[in-house]
């Protein structure tokens, strides 16, 4: 029989054919009745937490058609979603890699460490309520120590002031609040908020995790989030698109993690800068939805703007299993919108045959140092890396899905059946309360515990340095293996001698059982308790639970429906954790004269080096206190020292923030000089706020990571790059640098530098920038927030 559901499906297929639509709807009363049914079907909520905010594929499709006609060419999936969210699809200048786009994201997500500064900035804006759906997720402030429940209870006590601030600010300004214990922001987004075609920005570099569900999810600084929450179009440099064509099929010990470990080895930590990585090809269908999320999540390690997969049946199944079957049905109706156009072109293409891909392990000290498992033993021996695995850590936002936990449990069960337990310490971090409850119900937690594992809180924990590690002393050389995404020096445990390697959860589990880095589970044997030699079978596990997910405890706080205008958000003036913001000073109108070189940084300088995490996370809401960690991890080229620079006013050596404060107190502005890909890593805008707060005016480097460069612009800093990279070598640690040409500061026109050396000689060179007209206004106003207030 011809039902309204049949009619709806037929209408979607022929919606661009107006006579057919009119004929199908009929006339008079029947037409009105069918039209109402059509509209009811078309209105699908973005999430169960925001029933009055709807998925708008119709608007997305309309914008895509406008842009496709303008450009007169097929579009990649990335382009469809990004250009489909243009503020002005008719007039926007579009050139991949060149123009700045003005976009209207659908929603904002913030983790608790970055949300503090984002909400403090939003409060400073004077606006009464956020303009788009927004959420705060408490995942960064829970330290791993003795186990999930006790660690969570301790965190709630220690961080009560911050949690209360975020909860009350969320209630007042209309932001949903996920309480501590809810889980990691990216897993919560995947389970509840990401869907094919959505444009989401998040104040965390691993926001691209949502690309596993066909979303464009981009990591940003808090000031960018404030723009979107304020209803201001958000700027993004039009990304290039790197295509990764997957053929073949995953099997055996090879996992989705190995895809991105391989890609990281090919593209390196800066190979994706300025680009979206778009996966496509027949191999995509062999990867689960959460596996695709793993790949997109770790795309942050190659500097990519984000990563994305095309909509397919694996995403549909995940949406249905997480209670969003209505979105899946609507996505089916718009399926052509949610995949790349036939014949679309990529700026470059990487091809990977999944039939030939082998398990990988990357590290140490950088996530792009890729090794096949078959080679790691010999490579480690050659380089003097410790072979004994001290700790294996699985979970994190990258690999904590039901499938990940199941595959790890599959490996652990084989060991238990042979009477073995882990030789290394072993930790398990569930990605969300829902995952924790479900793996506990289905027995995975017991298996992983029985093999020697300790289940940690549903939080970031050791992945971001929230780990009270006590099994080795600081400075003691050792090896750990994790299923995390990032393995910079000292990131996990604050020990620069820890060699951290990144692999899939199942490989980490196998290495924790074997206790040695040179164990390859594809070919090597273990010895059972009875002396028998045996080989681990490749892991197998269900992609999703056969039963529905167990949601666990309810950990979500809805903002009041009636609004929060009568609510108060208090910040104590004596607090050491929170501090209301004061506006930065405006540009004085002239060139920047005689800026003292604070530090000339040698080699890799990530946002971990510029603004360390770990124990410093507790000060993320207090700009002055957290500024005491500014650049304390950077290597000074003068002496290869860390946090040891010469104070040019006193002649004495001191810590970087201490010297910066002394310069500021004496009216001396300063500049930092750095190397390639400066600001790689986390989205933390504190790495830009701190230099501005302590008197910095300019950062001059060979090249920047995308998020950090934008964050610096937002805070009124000048991020500049050497036109000739070799000019880096001309600068000496005691130089003074003047930045010329600011009176005529315009897009595309280089600035110049005059460098005065202490021996009386000088050097001149050109400095490039990527400022557009709007961003120049930020600089002139002193910050993007200052400019926002000027325009109110």
mmCIF file of C-alpha atoms in Angstrom, residues 182-314:
data_model
loop_
_atom_site.group_PDB
_atom_site.id
_atom_site.type_symbol
_atom_site.label_atom_id
_atom_site.label_comp_id
_atom_site.label_asym_id
_atom_site.label_seq_id
_atom_site.Cartn_x
_atom_site.Cartn_y
_atom_site.Cartn_z
ATOM 1 C CA UNK A 182 30.631 11.527 32.030
ATOM 2 C CA UNK A 183 33.527 10.636 29.810
ATOM 3 C CA UNK A 184 35.901 12.164 27.306
ATOM 4 C CA UNK A 185 34.515 15.014 25.209
ATOM 5 C CA UNK A 186 35.102 13.347 21.834
ATOM 6 C CA UNK A 187 33.441 10.066 22.796
ATOM 7 C CA UNK A 188 30.433 11.976 24.207
ATOM 8 C CA UNK A 189 30.186 13.954 20.952
ATOM 9 C CA UNK A 190 30.311 10.782 18.858
ATOM 10 C CA UNK A 191 27.607 9.154 20.980
ATOM 11 C CA UNK A 192 25.276 12.140 21.157
ATOM 12 C CA UNK A 193 26.047 15.118 18.919
ATOM 13 C CA UNK A 194 28.019 14.231 15.777
ATOM 14 C CA UNK A 195 26.071 13.242 12.687
ATOM 15 C CA UNK A 196 26.768 13.192 8.940
ATOM 16 C CA UNK A 197 27.077 16.711 7.548
ATOM 17 C CA UNK A 198 27.243 18.660 10.810
ATOM 18 C CA UNK A 199 29.866 21.395 11.249
ATOM 19 C CA UNK A 200 31.092 21.413 14.845
ATOM 20 C CA UNK A 201 33.965 23.313 16.420
ATOM 21 C CA UNK A 202 35.537 22.174 19.661
ATOM 22 C CA UNK A 203 38.149 23.646 21.987
ATOM 23 C CA UNK A 204 40.377 20.589 21.780
ATOM 24 C CA UNK A 205 42.740 19.519 19.022
ATOM 25 C CA UNK A 206 41.194 16.039 18.761
ATOM 26 C CA UNK A 207 37.734 17.360 17.933
ATOM 27 C CA UNK A 208 38.177 15.780 14.426
ATOM 28 C CA UNK A 209 37.200 12.480 16.084
ATOM 29 C CA UNK A 210 33.651 13.254 14.891
ATOM 30 C CA UNK A 211 34.762 12.767 11.280
ATOM 31 C CA UNK A 212 34.168 9.071 11.880
ATOM 32 C CA UNK A 213 30.463 9.888 11.744
ATOM 33 C CA UNK A 214 30.702 11.949 8.559
ATOM 34 C CA UNK A 215 31.020 15.257 10.412
ATOM 35 C CA UNK A 216 33.382 18.156 9.856
ATOM 36 C CA UNK A 217 34.618 18.713 13.408
ATOM 37 C CA UNK A 218 37.448 21.213 13.837
ATOM 38 C CA UNK A 219 39.649 21.952 16.840
ATOM 39 C CA UNK A 220 39.966 25.630 17.769
ATOM 40 C CA UNK A 221 40.979 27.950 20.583
ATOM 41 C CA UNK A 222 38.506 29.363 23.077
ATOM 42 C CA UNK A 223 38.297 32.755 21.350
ATOM 43 C CA UNK A 224 37.042 31.032 18.191
ATOM 44 C CA UNK A 225 34.412 29.260 20.267
ATOM 45 C CA UNK A 226 33.354 32.613 21.713
ATOM 46 C CA UNK A 227 32.804 33.960 18.183
ATOM 47 C CA UNK A 228 30.493 31.084 17.319
ATOM 48 C CA UNK A 229 28.685 31.174 20.662
ATOM 49 C CA UNK A 230 28.188 34.907 20.088
ATOM 50 C CA UNK A 231 26.560 34.291 16.704
ATOM 51 C CA UNK A 232 29.428 35.841 14.741
ATOM 52 C CA UNK A 233 30.498 34.136 11.487
ATOM 53 C CA UNK A 234 33.590 32.051 12.142
ATOM 54 C CA UNK A 235 36.673 32.404 9.939
ATOM 55 C CA UNK A 236 38.634 29.500 8.510
ATOM 56 C CA UNK A 237 41.241 29.598 5.783
ATOM 57 C CA UNK A 238 39.742 27.639 2.910
ATOM 58 C CA UNK A 239 41.298 24.202 3.382
ATOM 59 C CA UNK A 240 42.974 22.165 0.736
ATOM 60 C CA UNK A 241 41.745 18.574 0.521
ATOM 61 C CA UNK A 242 44.074 15.581 0.761
ATOM 62 C CA UNK A 243 42.433 12.383 -0.422
ATOM 63 C CA UNK A 244 43.345 9.070 1.184
ATOM 64 C CA UNK A 245 42.101 6.249 -1.014
ATOM 65 C CA UNK A 246 41.601 2.991 0.828
ATOM 66 C CA UNK A 247 41.414 -0.307 -1.022
ATOM 67 C CA UNK A 248 41.307 -3.854 0.272
ATOM 68 C CA UNK A 249 40.021 -4.899 3.674
ATOM 69 C CA UNK A 250 41.266 -4.835 7.273
ATOM 70 C CA UNK A 251 41.929 -8.262 8.759
ATOM 71 C CA UNK A 252 43.894 -10.110 11.417
ATOM 72 C CA UNK A 253 45.937 -7.954 13.791
ATOM 73 C CA UNK A 254 45.638 -4.889 11.556
ATOM 74 C CA UNK A 255 43.235 -2.293 12.936
ATOM 75 C CA UNK A 256 41.907 1.188 12.065
ATOM 76 C CA UNK A 257 44.682 2.637 14.260
ATOM 77 C CA UNK A 258 47.245 1.220 11.850
ATOM 78 C CA UNK A 259 45.730 3.251 9.013
ATOM 79 C CA UNK A 260 46.461 6.572 10.718
ATOM 80 C CA UNK A 261 49.811 5.366 12.087
ATOM 81 C CA UNK A 262 50.781 4.620 8.481
ATOM 82 C CA UNK A 263 49.380 7.960 7.229
ATOM 83 C CA UNK A 264 51.301 9.825 9.962
ATOM 84 C CA UNK A 265 54.488 8.174 8.804
ATOM 85 C CA UNK A 266 53.798 9.269 5.227
ATOM 86 C CA UNK A 267 52.619 12.845 5.816
ATOM 87 C CA UNK A 268 54.623 13.663 9.002
ATOM 88 C CA UNK A 269 53.468 15.979 11.783
ATOM 89 C CA UNK A 270 52.990 18.931 9.455
ATOM 90 C CA UNK A 271 52.006 17.246 6.179
ATOM 91 C CA UNK A 272 48.308 17.894 6.717
ATOM 92 C CA UNK A 273 48.624 21.562 7.712
ATOM 93 C CA UNK A 274 45.998 23.694 6.002
ATOM 94 C CA UNK A 275 44.145 20.683 4.653
ATOM 95 C CA UNK A 276 41.240 18.387 5.390
ATOM 96 C CA UNK A 277 42.065 14.706 5.000
ATOM 97 C CA UNK A 278 39.198 12.956 3.226
ATOM 98 C CA UNK A 279 39.124 9.157 3.230
ATOM 99 C CA UNK A 280 37.379 7.403 0.381
ATOM 100 C CA UNK A 281 37.467 4.256 -1.710
ATOM 101 C CA UNK A 282 36.186 0.669 -1.367
ATOM 102 C CA UNK A 283 38.302 -0.019 1.720
ATOM 103 C CA UNK A 284 36.220 2.388 3.809
ATOM 104 C CA UNK A 285 33.404 -0.133 4.243
ATOM 105 C CA UNK A 286 35.675 -2.573 6.091
ATOM 106 C CA UNK A 287 36.142 -0.069 8.930
ATOM 107 C CA UNK A 288 33.658 0.393 11.772
ATOM 108 C CA UNK A 289 32.219 3.816 12.569
ATOM 109 C CA UNK A 290 34.275 4.049 15.774
ATOM 110 C CA UNK A 291 37.327 2.842 13.846
ATOM 111 C CA UNK A 292 36.842 5.699 11.417
ATOM 112 C CA UNK A 293 36.639 8.034 14.424
ATOM 113 C CA UNK A 294 40.013 6.711 15.643
ATOM 114 C CA UNK A 295 41.584 7.540 12.283
ATOM 115 C CA UNK A 296 40.082 11.034 12.211
ATOM 116 C CA UNK A 297 40.996 11.695 15.842
ATOM 117 C CA UNK A 298 44.686 11.099 15.288
ATOM 118 C CA UNK A 299 44.647 13.180 12.120
ATOM 119 C CA UNK A 300 45.405 16.034 14.509
ATOM 120 C CA UNK A 301 48.933 14.597 14.726
ATOM 121 C CA UNK A 302 49.639 15.394 11.071
ATOM 122 C CA UNK A 303 48.474 19.000 11.491
ATOM 123 C CA UNK A 304 45.291 18.491 9.470
ATOM 124 C CA UNK A 305 42.428 20.958 9.861
ATOM 125 C CA UNK A 306 40.240 17.878 10.293
ATOM 126 C CA UNK A 307 39.532 14.482 8.712
ATOM 127 C CA UNK A 308 36.304 12.947 7.443
ATOM 128 C CA UNK A 309 34.785 9.749 6.070
ATOM 129 C CA UNK A 310 31.796 9.508 3.693
ATOM 130 C CA UNK A 311 28.412 8.401 5.026
ATOM 131 C CA UNK A 312 27.880 4.637 4.808
ATOM 132 C CA UNK A 313 26.044 1.730 6.428
ATOM 133 C CA UNK A 314 28.566 1.502 9.291
#
